[in-house]
PDB file of C-alpha atoms in Angstrom:
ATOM      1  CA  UNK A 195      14.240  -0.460  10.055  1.00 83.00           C
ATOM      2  CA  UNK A 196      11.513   1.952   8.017  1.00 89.00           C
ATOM      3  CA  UNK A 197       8.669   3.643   9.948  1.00 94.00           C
ATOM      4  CA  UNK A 198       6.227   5.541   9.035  1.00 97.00           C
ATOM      5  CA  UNK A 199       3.672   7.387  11.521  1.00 97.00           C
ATOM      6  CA  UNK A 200       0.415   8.852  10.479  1.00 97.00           C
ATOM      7  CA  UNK A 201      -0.725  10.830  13.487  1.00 97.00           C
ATOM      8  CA  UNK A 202      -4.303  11.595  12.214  1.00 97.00           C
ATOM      9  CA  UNK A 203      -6.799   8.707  12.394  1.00 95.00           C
ATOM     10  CA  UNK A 204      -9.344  11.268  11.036  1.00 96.00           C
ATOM     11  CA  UNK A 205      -9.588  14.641   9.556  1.00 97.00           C
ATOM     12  CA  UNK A 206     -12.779  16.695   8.248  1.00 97.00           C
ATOM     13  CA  UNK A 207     -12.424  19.678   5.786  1.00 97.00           C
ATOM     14  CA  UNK A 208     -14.763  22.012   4.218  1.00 97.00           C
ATOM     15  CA  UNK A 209     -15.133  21.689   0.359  1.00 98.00           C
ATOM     16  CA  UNK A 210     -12.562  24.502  -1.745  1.00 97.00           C
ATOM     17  CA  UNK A 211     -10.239  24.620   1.587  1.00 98.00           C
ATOM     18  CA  UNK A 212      -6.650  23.375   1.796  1.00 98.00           C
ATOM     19  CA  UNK A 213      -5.874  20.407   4.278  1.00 98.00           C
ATOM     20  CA  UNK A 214      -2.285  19.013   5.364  1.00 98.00           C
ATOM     21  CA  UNK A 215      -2.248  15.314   6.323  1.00 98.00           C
ATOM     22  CA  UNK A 216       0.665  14.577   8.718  1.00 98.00           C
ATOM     23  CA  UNK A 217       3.622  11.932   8.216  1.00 98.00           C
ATOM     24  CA  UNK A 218       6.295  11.493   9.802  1.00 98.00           C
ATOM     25  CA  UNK A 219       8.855   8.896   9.335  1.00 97.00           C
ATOM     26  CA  UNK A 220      12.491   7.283  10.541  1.00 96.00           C
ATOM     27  CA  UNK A 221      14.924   5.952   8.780  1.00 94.00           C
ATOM     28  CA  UNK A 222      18.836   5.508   8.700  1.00 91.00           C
ATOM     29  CA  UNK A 223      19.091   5.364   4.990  1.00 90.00           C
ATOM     30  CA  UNK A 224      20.933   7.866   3.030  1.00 90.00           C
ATOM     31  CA  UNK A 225      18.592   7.256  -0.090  1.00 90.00           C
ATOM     32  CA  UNK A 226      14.969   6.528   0.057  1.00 93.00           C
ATOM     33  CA  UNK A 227      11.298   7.349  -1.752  1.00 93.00           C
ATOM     34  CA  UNK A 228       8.109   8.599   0.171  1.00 95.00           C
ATOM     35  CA  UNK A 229       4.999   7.730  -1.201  1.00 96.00           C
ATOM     36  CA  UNK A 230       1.312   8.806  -0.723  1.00 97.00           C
ATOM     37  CA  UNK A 231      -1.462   6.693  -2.030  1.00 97.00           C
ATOM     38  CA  UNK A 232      -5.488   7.473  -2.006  1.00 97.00           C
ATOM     39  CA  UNK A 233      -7.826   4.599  -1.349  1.00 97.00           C
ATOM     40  CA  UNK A 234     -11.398   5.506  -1.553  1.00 96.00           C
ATOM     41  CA  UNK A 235     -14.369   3.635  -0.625  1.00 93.00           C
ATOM     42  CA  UNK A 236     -13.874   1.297  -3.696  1.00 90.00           C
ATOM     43  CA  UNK A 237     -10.949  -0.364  -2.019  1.00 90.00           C
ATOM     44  CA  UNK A 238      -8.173   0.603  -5.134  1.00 91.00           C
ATOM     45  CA  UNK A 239      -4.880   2.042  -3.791  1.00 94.00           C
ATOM     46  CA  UNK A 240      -4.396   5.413  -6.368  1.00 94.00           C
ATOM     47  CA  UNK A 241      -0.877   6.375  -6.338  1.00 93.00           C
ATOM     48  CA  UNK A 242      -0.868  10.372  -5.664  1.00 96.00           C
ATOM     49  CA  UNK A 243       2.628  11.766  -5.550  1.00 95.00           C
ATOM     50  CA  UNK A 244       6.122  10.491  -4.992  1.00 94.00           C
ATOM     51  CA  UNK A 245       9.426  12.441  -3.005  1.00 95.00           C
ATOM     52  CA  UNK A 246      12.702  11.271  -3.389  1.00 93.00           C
ATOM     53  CA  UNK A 247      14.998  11.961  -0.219  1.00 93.00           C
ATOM     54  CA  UNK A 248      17.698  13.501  -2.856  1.00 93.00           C
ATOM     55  CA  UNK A 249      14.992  15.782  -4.908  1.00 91.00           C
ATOM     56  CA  UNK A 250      15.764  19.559  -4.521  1.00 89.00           C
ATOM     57  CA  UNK A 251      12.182  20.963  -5.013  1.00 94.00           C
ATOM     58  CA  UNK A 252       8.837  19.617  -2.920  1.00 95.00           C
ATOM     59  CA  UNK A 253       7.144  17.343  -5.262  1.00 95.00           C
ATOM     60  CA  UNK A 254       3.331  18.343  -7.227  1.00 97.00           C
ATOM     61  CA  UNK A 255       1.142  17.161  -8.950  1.00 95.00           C
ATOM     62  CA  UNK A 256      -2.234  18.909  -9.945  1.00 97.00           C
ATOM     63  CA  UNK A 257      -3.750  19.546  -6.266  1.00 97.00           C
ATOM     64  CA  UNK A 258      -1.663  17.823  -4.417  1.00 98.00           C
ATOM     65  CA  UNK A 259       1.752  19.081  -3.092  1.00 97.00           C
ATOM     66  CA  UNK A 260       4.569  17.525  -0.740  1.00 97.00           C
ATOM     67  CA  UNK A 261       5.711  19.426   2.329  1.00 97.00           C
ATOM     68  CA  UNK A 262       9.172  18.028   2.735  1.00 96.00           C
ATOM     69  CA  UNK A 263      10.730  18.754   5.460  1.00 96.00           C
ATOM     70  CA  UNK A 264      14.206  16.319   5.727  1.00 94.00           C
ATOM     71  CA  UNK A 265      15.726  17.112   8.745  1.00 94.00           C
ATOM     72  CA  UNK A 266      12.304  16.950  10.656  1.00 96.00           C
ATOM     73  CA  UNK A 267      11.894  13.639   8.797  1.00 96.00           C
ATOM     74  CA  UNK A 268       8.299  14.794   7.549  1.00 97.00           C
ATOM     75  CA  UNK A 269       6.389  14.603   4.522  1.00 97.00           C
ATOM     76  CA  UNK A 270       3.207  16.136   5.090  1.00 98.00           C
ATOM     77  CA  UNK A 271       0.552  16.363   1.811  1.00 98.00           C
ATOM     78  CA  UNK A 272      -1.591  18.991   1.152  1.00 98.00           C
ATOM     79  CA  UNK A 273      -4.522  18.698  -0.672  1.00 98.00           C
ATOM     80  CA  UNK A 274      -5.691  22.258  -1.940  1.00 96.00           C
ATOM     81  CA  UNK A 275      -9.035  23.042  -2.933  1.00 96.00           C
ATOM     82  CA  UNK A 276     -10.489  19.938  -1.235  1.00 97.00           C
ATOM     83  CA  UNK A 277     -13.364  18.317  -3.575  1.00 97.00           C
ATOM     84  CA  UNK A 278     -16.258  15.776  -2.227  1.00 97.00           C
ATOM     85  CA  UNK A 279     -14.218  13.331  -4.258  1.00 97.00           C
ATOM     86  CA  UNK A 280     -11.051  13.658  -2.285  1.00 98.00           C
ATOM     87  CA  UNK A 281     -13.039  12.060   0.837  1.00 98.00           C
ATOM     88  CA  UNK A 282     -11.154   8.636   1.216  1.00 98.00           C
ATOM     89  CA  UNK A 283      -8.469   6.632   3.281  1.00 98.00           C
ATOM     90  CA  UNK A 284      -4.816   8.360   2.674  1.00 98.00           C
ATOM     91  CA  UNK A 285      -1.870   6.183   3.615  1.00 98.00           C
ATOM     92  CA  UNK A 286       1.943   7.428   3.489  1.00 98.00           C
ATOM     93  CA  UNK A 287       4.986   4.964   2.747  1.00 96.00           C
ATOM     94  CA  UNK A 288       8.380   4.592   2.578  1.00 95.00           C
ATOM     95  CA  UNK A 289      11.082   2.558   0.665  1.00 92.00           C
ATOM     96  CA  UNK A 290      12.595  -0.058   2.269  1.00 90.00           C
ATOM     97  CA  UNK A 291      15.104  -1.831  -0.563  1.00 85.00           C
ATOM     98  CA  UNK A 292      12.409  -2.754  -2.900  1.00 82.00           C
ATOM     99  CA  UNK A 293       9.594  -2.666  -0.545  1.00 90.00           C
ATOM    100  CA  UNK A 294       7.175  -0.383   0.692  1.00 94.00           C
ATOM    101  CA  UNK A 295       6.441   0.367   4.384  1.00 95.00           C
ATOM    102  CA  UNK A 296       2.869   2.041   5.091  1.00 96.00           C
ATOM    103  CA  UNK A 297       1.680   3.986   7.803  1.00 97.00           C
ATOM    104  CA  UNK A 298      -1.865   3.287   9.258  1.00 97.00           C
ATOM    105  CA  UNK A 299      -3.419   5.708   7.309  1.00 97.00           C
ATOM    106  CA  UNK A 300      -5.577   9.197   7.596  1.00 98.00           C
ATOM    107  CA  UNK A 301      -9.540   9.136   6.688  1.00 98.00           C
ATOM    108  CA  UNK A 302     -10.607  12.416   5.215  1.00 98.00           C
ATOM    109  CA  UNK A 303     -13.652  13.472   4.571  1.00 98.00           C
ATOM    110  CA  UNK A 304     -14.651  16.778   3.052  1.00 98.00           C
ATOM    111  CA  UNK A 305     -18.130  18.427   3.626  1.00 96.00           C
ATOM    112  CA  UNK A 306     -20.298  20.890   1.223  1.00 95.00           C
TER     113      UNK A 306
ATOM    114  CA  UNK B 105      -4.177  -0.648 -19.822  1.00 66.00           C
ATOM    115  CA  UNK B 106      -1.595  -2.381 -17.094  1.00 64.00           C
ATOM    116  CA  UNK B 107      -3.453  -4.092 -14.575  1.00 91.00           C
ATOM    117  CA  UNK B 108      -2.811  -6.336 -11.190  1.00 95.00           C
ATOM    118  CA  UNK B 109      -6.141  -8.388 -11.169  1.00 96.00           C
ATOM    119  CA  UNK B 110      -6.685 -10.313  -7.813  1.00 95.00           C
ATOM    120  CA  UNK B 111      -9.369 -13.056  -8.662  1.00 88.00           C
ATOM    121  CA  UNK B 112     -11.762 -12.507  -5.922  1.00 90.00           C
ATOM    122  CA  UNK B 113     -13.294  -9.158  -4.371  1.00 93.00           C
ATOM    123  CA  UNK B 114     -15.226 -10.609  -1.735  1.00 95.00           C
ATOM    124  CA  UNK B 115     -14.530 -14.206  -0.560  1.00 97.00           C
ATOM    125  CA  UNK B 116     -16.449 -16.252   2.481  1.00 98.00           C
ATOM    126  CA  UNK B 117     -14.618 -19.083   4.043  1.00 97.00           C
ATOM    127  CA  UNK B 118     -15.324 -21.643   6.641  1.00 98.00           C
ATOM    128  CA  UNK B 119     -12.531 -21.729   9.987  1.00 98.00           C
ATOM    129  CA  UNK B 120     -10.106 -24.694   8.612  1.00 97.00           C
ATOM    130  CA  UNK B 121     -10.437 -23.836   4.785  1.00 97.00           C
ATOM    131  CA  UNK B 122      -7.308 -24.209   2.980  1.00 97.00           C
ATOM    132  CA  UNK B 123      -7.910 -20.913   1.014  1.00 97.00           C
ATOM    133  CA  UNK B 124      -6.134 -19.735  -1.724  1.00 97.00           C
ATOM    134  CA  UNK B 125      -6.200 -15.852  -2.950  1.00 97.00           C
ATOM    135  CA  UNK B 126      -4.812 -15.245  -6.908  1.00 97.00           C
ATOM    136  CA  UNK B 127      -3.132 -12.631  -7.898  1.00 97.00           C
ATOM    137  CA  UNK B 128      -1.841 -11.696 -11.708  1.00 97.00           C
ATOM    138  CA  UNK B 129       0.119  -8.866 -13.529  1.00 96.00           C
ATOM    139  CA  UNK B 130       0.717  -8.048 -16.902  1.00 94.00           C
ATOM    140  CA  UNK B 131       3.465  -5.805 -16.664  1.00 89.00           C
ATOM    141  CA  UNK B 132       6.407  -8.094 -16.288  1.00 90.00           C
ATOM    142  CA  UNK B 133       7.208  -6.674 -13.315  1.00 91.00           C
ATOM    143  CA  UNK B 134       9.989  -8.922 -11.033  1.00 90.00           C
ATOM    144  CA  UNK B 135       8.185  -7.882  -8.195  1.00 93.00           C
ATOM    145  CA  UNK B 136       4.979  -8.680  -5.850  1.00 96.00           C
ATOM    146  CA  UNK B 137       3.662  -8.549  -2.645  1.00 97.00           C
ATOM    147  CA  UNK B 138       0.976  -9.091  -0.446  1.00 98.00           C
ATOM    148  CA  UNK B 139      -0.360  -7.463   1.810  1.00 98.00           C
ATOM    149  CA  UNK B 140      -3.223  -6.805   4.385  1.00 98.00           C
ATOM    150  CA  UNK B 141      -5.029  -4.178   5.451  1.00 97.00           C
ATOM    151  CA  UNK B 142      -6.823  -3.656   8.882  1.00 96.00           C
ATOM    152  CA  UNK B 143      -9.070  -0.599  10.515  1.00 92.00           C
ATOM    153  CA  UNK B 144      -6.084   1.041  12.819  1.00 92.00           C
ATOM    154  CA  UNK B 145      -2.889  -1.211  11.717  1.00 95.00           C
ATOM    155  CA  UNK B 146      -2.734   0.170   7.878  1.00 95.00           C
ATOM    156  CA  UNK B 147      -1.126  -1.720   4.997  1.00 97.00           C
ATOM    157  CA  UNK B 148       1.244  -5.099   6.811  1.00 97.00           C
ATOM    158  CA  UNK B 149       3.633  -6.968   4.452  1.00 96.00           C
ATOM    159  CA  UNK B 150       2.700 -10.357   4.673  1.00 98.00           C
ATOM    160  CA  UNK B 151       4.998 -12.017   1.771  1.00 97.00           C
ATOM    161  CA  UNK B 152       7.231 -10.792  -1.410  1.00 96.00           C
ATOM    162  CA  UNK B 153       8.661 -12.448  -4.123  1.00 96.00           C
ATOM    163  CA  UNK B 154      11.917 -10.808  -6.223  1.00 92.00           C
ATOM    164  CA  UNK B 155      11.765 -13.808  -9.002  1.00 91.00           C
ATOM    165  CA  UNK B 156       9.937 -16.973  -9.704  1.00 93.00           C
ATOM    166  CA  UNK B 157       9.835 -19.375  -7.309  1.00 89.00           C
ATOM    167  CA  UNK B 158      11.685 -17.252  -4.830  1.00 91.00           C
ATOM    168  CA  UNK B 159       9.880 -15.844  -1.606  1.00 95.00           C
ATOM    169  CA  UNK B 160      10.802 -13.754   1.263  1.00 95.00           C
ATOM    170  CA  UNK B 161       8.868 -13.205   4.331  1.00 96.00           C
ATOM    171  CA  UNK B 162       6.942 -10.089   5.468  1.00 95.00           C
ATOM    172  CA  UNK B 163       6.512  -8.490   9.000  1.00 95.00           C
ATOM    173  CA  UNK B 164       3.358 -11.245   9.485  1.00 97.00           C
ATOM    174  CA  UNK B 165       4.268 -14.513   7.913  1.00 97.00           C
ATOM    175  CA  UNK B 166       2.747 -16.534  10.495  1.00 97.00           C
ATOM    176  CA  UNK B 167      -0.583 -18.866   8.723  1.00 96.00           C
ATOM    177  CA  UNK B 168       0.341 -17.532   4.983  1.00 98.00           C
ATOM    178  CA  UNK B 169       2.469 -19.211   3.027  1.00 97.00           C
ATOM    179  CA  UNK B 170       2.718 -18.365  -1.077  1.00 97.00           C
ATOM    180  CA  UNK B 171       3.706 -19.954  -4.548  1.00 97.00           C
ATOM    181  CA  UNK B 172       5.350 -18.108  -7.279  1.00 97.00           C
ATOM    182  CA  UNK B 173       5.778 -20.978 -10.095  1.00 95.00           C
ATOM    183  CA  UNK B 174       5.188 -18.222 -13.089  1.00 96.00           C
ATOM    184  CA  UNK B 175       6.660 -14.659 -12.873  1.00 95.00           C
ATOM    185  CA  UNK B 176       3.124 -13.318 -13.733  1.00 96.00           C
ATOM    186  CA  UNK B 177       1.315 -15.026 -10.867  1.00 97.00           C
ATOM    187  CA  UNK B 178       1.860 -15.082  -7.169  1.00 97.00           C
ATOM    188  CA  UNK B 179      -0.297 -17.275  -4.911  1.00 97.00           C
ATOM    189  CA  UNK B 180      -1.336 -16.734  -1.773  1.00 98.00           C
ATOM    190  CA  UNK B 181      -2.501 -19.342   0.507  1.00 98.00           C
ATOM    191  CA  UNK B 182      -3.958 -19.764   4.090  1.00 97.00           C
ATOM    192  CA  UNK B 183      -3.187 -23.088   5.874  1.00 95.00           C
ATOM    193  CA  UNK B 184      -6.139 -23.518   7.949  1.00 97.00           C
ATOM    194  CA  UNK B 185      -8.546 -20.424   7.795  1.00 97.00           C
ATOM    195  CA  UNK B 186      -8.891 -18.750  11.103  1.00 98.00           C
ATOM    196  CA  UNK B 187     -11.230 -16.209  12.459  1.00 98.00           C
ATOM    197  CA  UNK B 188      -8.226 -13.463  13.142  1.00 97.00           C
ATOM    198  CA  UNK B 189      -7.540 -13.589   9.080  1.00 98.00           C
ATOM    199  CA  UNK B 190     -10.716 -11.661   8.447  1.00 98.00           C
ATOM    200  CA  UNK B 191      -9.413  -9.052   6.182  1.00 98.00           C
ATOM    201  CA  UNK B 192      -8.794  -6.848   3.226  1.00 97.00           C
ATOM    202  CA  UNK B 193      -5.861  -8.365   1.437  1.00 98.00           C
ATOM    203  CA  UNK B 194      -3.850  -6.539  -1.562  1.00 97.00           C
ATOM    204  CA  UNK B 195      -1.333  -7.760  -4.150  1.00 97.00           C
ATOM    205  CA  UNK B 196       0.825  -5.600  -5.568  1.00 96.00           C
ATOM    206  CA  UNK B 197       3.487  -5.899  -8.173  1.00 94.00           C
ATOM    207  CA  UNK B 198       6.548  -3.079  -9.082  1.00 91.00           C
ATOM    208  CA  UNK B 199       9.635  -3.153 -11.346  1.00 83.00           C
ATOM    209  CA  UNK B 200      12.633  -4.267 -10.039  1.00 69.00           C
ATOM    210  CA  UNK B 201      13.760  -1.107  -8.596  1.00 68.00           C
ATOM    211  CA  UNK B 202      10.702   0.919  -6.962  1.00 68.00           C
ATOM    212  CA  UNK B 203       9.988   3.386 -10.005  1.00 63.00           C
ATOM    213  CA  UNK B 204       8.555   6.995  -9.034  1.00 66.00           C
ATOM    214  CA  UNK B 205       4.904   5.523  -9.090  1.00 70.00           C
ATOM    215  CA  UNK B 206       6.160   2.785  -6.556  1.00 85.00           C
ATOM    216  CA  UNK B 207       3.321  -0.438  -6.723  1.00 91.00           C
ATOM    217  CA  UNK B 208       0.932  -1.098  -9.225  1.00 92.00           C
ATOM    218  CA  UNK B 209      -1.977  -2.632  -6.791  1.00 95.00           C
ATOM    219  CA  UNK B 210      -5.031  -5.429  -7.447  1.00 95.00           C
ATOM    220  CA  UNK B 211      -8.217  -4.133  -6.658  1.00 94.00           C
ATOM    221  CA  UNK B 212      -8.165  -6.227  -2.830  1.00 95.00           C
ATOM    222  CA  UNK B 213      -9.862  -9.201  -1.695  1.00 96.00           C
ATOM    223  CA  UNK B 214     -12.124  -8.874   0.889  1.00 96.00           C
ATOM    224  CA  UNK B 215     -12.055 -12.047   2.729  1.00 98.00           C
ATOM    225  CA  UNK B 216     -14.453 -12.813   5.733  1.00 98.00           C
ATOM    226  CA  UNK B 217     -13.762 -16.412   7.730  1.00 98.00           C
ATOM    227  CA  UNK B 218     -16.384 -17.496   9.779  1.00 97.00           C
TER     228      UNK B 218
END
């Protein structure tokens, strides 16, 4: 079965720096998607970035980059040039047939 | 705009309560889910449905059921409230392979059982 561990409950960063949130997952399939998703405050669930285990080059988009790393089985996101906005609940998942399987998520919150 | 609309954002119900949480897309999608969210346990599949009137149990089934009777709406529905079902729940909906953007999600219901 699909796991997915999120090893940070919390995580503070300074407005303009980087941060890395940690995931780490397990699986036995040869072909699978990781997922990170941004849920502020509001409750919505913002889809952020997508990896596919097969994809040559990390995935990006805008500010936000995918350390993967496939024979460590991690998938790490780093947020650069961390904004007050970016403060929120960040949850990692992984594709399970045509399901998703979520970690239990990393609060970040960015300070002036 | 494509949306996933859940019909409540904050809901208060009474221990007992037969409650029922709503849930439609306008994408056509094949697929939906909910799920529920707690401080410490993230995101826990509760139900998913591949086609109309077609269900498959989550990881926690247990006081849910659902109803799918039209592919744009899936139902779900809490027996007997209890206490221990205080939560955020979220519907979500995808096409019938997981595309690069993975779920489409409803805003959440927040429901509170007392």
């Amino acid at each position: 079965a699909q796991k997915i561990t999120q090893t940070q409950p919390g995580m503070f960063v300074q407005e303009k720096e980087a941060v890395t949130l940690d995931c780490t997952y397990d699986t036995s399939d040869p072909s699978y998607g990781l997922f990170w998703y941004k849920q502020p405050s509001s409750g919505e669930m913002i889809f952020l970035i997508y990896q596919g285990s097969y994809d040559q080059q990390n995935a990006t988009e805008g500010r936000y980059s995918l350390n993967f790393q496939k024979a460590r089985k991690s998938a790490n996101l780093v947020i650069s040039a961390s904004q007050l906005g970016d403060s929120a609940m960040y949850f990692c998942a992984i594709t399970d047939t045509d399901k998703l399987i979520f970690g239990t998520g990393t609060r970040l919150q960015v300070f002036p | 705009d494509v949306k996933v609309t859940q019909s409540s954002r904050y809901l208060v119900k009474r221990t007992g309560e037969k409650v029922f949480l709503e849930c439609v897309q306008d994408m056509d999608h094949e697929n939906m889910f909910w799920y529920r969210q707690d401080p410490g346990l993230g995101l826990r599949l509760i139900y998913f449905s591949y086609d109309v009137k077609m269900k498959e149990k989550g990881d926690i089934p247990e006081g849910y059921s659902v109803s799918r009777e039209k592919k744009e709406r899936f139902s779900l529905i809490l027996e007997s409230a209890s206490t221990n079902q205080t939560s955020m729940y979220l519907c979500a909906s995808s096409e019938g392979q997981l595309a690069n953007y993975g779920y489409t999600f409803g805003s959440g219901t927040r429901l509170t059982v007392v």
